[in-house]
PDB file of C-alpha atoms in Angstrom:
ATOM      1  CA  UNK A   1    -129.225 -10.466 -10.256  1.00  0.00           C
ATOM      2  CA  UNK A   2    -126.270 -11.930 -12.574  1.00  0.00           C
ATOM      3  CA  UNK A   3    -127.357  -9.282 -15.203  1.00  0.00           C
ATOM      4  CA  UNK A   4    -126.977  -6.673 -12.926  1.00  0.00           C
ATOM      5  CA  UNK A   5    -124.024  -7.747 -11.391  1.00  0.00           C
ATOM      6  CA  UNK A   6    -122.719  -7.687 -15.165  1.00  0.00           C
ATOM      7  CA  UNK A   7    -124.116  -4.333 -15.778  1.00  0.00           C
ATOM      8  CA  UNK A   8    -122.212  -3.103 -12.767  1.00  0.00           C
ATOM      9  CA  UNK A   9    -118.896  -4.328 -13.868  1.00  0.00           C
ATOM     10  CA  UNK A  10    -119.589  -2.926 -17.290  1.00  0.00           C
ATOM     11  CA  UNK A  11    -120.432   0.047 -15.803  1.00  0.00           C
ATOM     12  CA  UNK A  12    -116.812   0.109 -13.716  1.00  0.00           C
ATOM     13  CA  UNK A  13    -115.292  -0.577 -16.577  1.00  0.00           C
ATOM     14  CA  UNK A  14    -116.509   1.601 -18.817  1.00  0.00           C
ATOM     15  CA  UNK A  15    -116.059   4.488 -15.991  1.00  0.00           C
ATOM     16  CA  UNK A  16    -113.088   4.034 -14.539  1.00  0.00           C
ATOM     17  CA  UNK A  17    -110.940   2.687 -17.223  1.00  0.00           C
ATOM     18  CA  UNK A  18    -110.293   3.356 -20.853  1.00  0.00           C
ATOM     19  CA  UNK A  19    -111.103   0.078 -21.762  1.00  0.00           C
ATOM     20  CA  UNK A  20    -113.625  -0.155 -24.701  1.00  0.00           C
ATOM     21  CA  UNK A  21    -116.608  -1.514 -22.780  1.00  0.00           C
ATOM     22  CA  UNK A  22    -119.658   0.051 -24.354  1.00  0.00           C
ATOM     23  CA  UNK A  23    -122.464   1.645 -21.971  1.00  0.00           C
ATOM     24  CA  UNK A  24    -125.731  -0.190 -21.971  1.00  0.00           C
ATOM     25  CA  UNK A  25    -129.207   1.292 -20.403  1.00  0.00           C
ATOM     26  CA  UNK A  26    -129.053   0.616 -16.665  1.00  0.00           C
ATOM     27  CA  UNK A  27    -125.216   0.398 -15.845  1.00  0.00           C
ATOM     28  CA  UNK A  28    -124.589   3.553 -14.101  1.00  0.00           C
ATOM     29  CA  UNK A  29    -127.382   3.015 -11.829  1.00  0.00           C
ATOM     30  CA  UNK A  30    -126.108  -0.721 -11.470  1.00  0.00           C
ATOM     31  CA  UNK A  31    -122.549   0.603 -10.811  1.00  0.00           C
ATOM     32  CA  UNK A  32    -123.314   2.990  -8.066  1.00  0.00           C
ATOM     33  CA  UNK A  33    -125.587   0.936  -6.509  1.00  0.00           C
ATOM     34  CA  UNK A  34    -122.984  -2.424  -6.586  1.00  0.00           C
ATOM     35  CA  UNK A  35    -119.861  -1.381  -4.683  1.00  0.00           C
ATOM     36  CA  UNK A  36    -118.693  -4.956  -5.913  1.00  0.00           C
ATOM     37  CA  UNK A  37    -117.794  -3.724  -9.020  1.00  0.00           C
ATOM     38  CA  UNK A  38    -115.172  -1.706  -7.661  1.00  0.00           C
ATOM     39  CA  UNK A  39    -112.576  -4.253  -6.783  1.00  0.00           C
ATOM     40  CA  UNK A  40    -113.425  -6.970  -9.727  1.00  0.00           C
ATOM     41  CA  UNK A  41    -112.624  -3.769 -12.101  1.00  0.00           C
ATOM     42  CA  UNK A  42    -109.147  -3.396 -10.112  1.00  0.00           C
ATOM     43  CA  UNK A  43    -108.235  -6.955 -10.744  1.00  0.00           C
ATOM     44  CA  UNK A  44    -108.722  -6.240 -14.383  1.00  0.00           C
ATOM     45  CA  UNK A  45    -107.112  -2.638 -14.330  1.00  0.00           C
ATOM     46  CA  UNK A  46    -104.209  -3.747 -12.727  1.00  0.00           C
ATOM     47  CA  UNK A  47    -103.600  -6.939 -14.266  1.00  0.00           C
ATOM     48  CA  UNK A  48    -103.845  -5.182 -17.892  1.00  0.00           C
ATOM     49  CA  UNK A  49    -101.421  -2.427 -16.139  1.00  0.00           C
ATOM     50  CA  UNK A  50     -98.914  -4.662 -14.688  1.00  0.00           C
ATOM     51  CA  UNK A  51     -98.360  -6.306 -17.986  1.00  0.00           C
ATOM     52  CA  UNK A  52     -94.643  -4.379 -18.386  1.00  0.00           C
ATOM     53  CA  UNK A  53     -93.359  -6.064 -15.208  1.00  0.00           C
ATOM     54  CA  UNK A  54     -93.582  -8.949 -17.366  1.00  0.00           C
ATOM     55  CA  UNK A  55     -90.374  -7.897 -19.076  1.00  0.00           C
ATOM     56  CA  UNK A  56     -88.112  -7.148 -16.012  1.00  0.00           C
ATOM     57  CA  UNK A  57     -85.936  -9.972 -16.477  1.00  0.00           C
ATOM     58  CA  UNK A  58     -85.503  -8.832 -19.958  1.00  0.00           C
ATOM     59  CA  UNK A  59     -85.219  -4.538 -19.767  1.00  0.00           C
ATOM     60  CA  UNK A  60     -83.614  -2.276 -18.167  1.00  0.00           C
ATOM     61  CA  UNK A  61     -85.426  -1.290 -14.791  1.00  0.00           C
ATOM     62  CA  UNK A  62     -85.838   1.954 -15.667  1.00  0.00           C
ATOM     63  CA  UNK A  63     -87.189   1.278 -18.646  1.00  0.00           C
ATOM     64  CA  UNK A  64     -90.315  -1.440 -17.425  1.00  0.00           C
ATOM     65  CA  UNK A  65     -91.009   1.256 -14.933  1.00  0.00           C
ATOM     66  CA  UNK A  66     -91.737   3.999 -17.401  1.00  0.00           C
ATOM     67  CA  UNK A  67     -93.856   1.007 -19.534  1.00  0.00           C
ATOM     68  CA  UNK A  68     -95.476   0.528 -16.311  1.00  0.00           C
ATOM     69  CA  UNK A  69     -96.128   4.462 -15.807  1.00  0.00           C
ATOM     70  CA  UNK A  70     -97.824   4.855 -19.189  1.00  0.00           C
ATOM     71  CA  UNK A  71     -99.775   1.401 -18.984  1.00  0.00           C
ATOM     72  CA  UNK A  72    -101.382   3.081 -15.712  1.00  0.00           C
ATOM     73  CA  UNK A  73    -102.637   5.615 -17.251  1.00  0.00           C
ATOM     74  CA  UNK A  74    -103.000   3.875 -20.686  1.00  0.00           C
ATOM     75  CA  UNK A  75    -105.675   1.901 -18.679  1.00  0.00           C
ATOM     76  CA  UNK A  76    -107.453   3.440 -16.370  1.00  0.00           C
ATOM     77  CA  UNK A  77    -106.957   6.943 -17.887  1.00  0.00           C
ATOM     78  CA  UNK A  78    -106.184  10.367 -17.012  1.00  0.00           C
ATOM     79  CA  UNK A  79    -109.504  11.710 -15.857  1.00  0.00           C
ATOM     80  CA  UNK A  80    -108.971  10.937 -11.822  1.00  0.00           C
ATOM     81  CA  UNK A  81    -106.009  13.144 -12.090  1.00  0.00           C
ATOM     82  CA  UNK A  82    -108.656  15.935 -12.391  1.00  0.00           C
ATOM     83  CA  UNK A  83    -109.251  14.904  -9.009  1.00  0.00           C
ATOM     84  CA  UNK A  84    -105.908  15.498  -8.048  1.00  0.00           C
ATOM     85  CA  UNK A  85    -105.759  18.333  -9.100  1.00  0.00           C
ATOM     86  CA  UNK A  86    -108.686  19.926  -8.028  1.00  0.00           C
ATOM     87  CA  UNK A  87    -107.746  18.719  -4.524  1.00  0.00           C
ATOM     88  CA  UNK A  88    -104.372  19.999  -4.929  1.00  0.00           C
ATOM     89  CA  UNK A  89    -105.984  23.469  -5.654  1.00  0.00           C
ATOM     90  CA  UNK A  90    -108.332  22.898  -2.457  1.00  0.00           C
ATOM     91  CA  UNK A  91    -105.426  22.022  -0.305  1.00  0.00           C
ATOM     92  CA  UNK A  92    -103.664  25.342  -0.738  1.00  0.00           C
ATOM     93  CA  UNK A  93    -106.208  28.168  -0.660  1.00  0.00           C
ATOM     94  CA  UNK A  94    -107.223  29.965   2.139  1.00  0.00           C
ATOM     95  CA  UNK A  95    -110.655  30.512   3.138  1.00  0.00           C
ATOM     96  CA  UNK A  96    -113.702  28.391   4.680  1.00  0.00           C
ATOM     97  CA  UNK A  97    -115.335  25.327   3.248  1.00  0.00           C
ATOM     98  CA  UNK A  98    -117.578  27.184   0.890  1.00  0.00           C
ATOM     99  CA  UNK A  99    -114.436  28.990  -0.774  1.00  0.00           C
ATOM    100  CA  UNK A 100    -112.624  25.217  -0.952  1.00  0.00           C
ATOM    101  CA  UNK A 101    -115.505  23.747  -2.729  1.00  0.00           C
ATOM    102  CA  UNK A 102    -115.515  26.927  -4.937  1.00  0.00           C
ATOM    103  CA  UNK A 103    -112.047  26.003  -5.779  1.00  0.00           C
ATOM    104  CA  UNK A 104    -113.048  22.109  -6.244  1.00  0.00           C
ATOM    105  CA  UNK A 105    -115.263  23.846  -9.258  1.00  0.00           C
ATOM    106  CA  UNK A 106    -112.936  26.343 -10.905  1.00  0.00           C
ATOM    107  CA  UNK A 107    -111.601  24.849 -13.981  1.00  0.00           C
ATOM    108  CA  UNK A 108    -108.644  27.094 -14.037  1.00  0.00           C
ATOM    109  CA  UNK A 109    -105.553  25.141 -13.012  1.00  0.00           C
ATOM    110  CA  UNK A 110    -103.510  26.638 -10.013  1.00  0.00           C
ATOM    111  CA  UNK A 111    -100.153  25.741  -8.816  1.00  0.00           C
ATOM    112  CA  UNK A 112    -101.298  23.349  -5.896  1.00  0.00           C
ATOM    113  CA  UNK A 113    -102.766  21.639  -9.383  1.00  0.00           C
ATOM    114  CA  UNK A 114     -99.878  21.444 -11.136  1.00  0.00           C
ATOM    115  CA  UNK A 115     -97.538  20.152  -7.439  1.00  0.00           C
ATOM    116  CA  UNK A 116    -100.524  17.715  -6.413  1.00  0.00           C
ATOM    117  CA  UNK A 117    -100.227  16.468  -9.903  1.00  0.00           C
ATOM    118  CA  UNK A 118     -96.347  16.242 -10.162  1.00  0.00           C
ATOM    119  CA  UNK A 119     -96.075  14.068  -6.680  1.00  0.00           C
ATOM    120  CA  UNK A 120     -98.742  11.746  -7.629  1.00  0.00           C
ATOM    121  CA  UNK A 121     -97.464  10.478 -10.854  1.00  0.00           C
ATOM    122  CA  UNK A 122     -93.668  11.208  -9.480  1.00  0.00           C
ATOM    123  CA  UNK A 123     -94.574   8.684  -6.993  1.00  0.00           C
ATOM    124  CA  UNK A 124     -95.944   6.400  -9.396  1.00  0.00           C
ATOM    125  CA  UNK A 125     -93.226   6.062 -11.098  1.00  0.00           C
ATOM    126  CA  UNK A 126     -90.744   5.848  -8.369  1.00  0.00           C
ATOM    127  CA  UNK A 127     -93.397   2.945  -7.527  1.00  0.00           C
ATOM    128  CA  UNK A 128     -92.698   1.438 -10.825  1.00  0.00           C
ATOM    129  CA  UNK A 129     -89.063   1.978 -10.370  1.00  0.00           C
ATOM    130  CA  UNK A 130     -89.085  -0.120  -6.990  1.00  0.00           C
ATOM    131  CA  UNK A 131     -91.579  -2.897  -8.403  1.00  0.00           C
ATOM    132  CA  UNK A 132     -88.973  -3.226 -11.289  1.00  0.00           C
ATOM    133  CA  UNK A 133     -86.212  -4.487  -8.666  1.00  0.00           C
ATOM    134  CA  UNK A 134     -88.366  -7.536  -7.722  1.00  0.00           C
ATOM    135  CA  UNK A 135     -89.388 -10.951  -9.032  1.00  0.00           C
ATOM    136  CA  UNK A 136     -91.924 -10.570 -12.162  1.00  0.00           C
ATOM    137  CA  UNK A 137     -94.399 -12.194 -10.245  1.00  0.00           C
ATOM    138  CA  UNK A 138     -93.945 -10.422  -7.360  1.00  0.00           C
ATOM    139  CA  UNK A 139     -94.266  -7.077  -8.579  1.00  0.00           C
ATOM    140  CA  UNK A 140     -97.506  -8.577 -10.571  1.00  0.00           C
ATOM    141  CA  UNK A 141     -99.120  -9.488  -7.527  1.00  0.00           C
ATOM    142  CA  UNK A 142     -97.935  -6.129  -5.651  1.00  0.00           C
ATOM    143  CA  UNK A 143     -99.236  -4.202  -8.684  1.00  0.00           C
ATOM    144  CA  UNK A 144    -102.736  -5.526  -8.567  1.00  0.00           C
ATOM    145  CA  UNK A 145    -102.745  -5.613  -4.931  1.00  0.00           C
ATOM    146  CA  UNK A 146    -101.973  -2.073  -5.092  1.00  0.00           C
ATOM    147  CA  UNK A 147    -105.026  -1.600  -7.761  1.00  0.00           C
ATOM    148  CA  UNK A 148    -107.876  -3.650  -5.854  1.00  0.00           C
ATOM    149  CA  UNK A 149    -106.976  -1.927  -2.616  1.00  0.00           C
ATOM    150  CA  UNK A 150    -107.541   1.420  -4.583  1.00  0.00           C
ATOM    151  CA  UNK A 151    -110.844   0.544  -5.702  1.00  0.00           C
ATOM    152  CA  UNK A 152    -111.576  -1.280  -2.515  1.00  0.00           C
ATOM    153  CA  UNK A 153    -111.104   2.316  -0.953  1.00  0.00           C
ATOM    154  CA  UNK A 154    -113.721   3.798  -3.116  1.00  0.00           C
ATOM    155  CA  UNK A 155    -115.955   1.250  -2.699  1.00  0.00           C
ATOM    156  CA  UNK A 156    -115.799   1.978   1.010  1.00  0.00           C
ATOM    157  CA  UNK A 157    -116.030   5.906   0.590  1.00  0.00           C
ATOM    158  CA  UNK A 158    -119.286   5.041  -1.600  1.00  0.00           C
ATOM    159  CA  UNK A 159    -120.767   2.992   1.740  1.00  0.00           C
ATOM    160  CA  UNK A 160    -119.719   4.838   4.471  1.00  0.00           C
ATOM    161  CA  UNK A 161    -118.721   8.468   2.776  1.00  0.00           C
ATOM    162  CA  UNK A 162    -121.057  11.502   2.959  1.00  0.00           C
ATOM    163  CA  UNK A 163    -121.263  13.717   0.032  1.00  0.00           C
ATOM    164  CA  UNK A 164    -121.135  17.225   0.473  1.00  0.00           C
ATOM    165  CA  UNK A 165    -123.066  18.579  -1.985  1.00  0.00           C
ATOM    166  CA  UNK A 166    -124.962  17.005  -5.207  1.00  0.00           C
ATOM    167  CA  UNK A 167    -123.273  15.483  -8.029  1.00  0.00           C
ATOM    168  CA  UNK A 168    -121.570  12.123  -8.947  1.00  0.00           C
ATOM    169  CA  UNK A 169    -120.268  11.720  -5.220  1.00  0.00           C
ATOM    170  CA  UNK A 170    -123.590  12.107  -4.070  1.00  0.00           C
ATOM    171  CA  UNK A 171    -125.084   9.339  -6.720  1.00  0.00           C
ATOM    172  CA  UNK A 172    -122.498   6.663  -4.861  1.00  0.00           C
ATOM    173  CA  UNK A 173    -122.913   7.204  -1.508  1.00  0.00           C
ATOM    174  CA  UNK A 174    -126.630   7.381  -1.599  1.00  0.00           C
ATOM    175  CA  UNK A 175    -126.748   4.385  -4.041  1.00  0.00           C
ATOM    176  CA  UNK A 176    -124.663   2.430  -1.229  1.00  0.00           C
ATOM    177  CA  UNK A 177    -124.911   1.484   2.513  1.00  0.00           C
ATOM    178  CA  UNK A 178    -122.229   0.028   5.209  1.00  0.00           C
ATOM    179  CA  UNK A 179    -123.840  -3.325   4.817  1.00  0.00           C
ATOM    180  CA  UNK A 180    -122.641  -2.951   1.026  1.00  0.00           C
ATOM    181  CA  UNK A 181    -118.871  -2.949   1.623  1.00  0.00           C
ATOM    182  CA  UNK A 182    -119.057  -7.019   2.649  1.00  0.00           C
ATOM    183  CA  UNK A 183    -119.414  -8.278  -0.906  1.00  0.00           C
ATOM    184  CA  UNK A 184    -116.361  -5.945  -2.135  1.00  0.00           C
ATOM    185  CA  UNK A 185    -114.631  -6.683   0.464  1.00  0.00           C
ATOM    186  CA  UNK A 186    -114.692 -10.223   0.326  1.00  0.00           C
ATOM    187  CA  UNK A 187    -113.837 -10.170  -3.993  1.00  0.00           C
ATOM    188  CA  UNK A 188    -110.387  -7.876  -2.803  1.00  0.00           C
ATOM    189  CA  UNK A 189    -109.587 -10.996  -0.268  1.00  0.00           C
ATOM    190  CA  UNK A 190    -107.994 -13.283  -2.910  1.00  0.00           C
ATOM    191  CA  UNK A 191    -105.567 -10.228  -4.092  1.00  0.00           C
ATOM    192  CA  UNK A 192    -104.006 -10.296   0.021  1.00  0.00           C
ATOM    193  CA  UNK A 193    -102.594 -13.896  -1.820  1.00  0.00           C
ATOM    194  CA  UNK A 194    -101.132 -12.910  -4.828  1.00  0.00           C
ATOM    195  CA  UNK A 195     -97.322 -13.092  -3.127  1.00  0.00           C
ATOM    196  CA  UNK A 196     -98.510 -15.805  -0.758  1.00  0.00           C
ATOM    197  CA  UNK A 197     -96.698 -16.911   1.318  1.00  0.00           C
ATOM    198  CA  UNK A 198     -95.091 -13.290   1.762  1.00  0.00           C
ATOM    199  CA  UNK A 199     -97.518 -10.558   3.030  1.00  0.00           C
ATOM    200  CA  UNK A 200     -96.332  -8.188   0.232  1.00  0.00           C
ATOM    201  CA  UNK A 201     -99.325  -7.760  -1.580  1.00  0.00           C
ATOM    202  CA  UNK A 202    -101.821  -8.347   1.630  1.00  0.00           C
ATOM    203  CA  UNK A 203     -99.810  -4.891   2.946  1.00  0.00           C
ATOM    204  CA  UNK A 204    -100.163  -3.685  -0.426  1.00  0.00           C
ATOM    205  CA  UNK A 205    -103.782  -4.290  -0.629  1.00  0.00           C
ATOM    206  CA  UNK A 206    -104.381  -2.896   3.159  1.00  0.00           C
ATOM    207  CA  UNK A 207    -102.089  -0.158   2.215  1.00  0.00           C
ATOM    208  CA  UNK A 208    -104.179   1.273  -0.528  1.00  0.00           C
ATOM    209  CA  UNK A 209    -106.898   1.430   1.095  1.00  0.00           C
ATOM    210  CA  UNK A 210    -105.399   3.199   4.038  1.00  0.00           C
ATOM    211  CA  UNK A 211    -104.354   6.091   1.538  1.00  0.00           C
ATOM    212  CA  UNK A 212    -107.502   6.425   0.231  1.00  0.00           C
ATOM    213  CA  UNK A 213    -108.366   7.261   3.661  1.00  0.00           C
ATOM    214  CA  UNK A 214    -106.122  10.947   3.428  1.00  0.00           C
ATOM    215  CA  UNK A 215    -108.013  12.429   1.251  1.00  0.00           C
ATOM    216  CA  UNK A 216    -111.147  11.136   2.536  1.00  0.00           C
ATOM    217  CA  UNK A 217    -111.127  12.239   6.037  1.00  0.00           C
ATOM    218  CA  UNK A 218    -109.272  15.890   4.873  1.00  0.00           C
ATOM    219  CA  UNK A 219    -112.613  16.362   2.669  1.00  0.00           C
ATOM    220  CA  UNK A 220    -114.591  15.251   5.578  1.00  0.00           C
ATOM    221  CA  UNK A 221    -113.159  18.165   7.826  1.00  0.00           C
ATOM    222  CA  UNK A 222    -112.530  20.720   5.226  1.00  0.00           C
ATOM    223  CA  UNK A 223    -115.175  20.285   2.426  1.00  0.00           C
ATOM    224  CA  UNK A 224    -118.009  18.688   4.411  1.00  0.00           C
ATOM    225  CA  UNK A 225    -117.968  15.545   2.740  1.00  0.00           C
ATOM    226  CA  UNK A 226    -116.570  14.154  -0.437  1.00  0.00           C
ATOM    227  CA  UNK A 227    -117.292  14.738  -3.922  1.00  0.00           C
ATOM    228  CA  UNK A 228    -116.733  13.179  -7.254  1.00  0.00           C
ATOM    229  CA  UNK A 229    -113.028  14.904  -7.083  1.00  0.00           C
ATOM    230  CA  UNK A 230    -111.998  13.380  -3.946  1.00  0.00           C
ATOM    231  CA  UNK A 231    -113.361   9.557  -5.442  1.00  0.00           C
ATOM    232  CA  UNK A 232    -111.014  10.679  -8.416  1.00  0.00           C
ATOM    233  CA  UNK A 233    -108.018  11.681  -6.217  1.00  0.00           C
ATOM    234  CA  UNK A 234    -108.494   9.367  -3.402  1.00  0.00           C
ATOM    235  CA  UNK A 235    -107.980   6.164  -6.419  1.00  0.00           C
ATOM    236  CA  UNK A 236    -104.818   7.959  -7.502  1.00  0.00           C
ATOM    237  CA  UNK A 237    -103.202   8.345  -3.780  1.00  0.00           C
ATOM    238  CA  UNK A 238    -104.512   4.965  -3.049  1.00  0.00           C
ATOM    239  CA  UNK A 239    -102.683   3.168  -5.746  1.00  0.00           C
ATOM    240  CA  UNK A 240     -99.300   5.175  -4.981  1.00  0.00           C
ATOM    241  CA  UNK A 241     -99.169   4.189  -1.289  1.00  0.00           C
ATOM    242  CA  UNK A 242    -100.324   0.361  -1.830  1.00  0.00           C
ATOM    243  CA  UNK A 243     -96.907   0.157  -4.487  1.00  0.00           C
ATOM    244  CA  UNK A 244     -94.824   1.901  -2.266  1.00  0.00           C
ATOM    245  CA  UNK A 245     -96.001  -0.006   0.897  1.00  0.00           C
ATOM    246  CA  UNK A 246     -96.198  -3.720  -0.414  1.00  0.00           C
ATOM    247  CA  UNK A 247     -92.581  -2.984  -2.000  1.00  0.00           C
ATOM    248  CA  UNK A 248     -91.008  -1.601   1.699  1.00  0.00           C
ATOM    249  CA  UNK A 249     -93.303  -4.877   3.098  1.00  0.00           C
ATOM    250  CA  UNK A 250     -90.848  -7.322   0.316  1.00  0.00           C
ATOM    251  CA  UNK A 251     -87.777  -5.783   1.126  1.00  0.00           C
ATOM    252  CA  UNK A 252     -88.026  -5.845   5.317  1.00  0.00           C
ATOM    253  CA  UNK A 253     -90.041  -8.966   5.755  1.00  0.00           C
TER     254      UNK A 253
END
């Protein structure tokens, strides 16, 4: 069970970051079958990523939120932007749900592409801009809030999400059931503390996981399900509206 479990993470790590975690025999089928793995990879992700914030008492604020920009992506990598853009593609053309899953396919990159792509990391970094006006260890805990929410999201979408055709979002959500999302759920709880005893980062957490939800339940209507594009895009979206919320939460509460 505990070398599972460690496969699993491995697995997380090795797929949704750019971490140098090598791939042993048996981790992708222990990933997609251990939504659990999702949130213990965000606590790494965004710990690693929120190392900039560090240095707001010390930079400009500008400045720690472009650091905190690149050590996103430095991180987990640029691949679930693929996602975005893909959806962003989806989003705009005109036709039924086989011609939108068509478009999920094409690798040519239209405009809703390049716009889908240009709000997400836009609003990262306006994210990063707003993080860099609070305490260091509040934007910390807000920042991996943000992250375990995110994966939290997809952990969900692998236990209760229905795939609409095969491929990689298929391998999650049959590798997962609802009773699955208890263990995740309960490894995300100790991130709703991380600004304790403001709710910052519990909104933050609850936050991402509600964003997730957009792109989840357009697929669901529009694509018949969701695919590995909308796992991709749904972590990027996710992670932008758990910053933006548990920041708004600081500053009103």
């Amino acid at each position: 069970m505990i070398g599972r479990s460690l496969g699993a993470i491995r697995g997380g790590l090795g797929f949704l970051t750019r971490l140098p975690v090598p791939f042993r025999d048996g981790d992708w089928d222990a990933l997609r079958t251990t939504p659990a793995a999702f949130p213990v990879v965000g606590y790494v992700a965004g710990g690693l990523a929120a190392l900039p914030l560090l240095a707001i008492d010390s930079l400009p604020e500008p400045t720690v939120a472009f650091a905190y920009l690149l050590a996103v992506y430095a991180v987990t990598g640029i691949h679930h932007l693929d996602g975005v853009a893909d959806l962003g593609d989806a989003l705009v053309v005109h036709g039924d749900v086989e011609r939108r899953r068509e478009v999920l396919k094409d690798t040519t990159t239209g405009v809703g592409a390049i716009l889908a792509i240009a709000v997400v990391v836009a609003g990262l970094a306006l994210a990063g801009l707003s993080l860099a006006s609070l305490a260091a260890v509040t934007a910390v805990g807000v920042a991996v809030a943000a992250e375990v929410g995110a994966k939290l999201g997809m952990a969900a979408m692998a236990c209760f999400g229905r795939a609409s055709y095969e491929g990689m979002g298929r391998q999650f959500t049959e590798g997962a059931s609802p009773a699955s999302l208890v263990a995740p759920a309960v490894l995300a709880l100790p991130a709703a503390v991380l600004t304790w005893p403001h709710p910052a980062a519990a909104v933050a957490l609850v936050a991402a996981v509600a964003g997730i939800g957009l792109p989840w339940v357009w697929a669901n209507h529009h694509l018949g399900g969701i695919n590995g594009d909308i796992f991709g895009a749904a972590n990027e979206i996710g992670r932008v509206v758990g910053v933006h919320a548990g920041v708004i939460a600081w500053t009103l509460f």
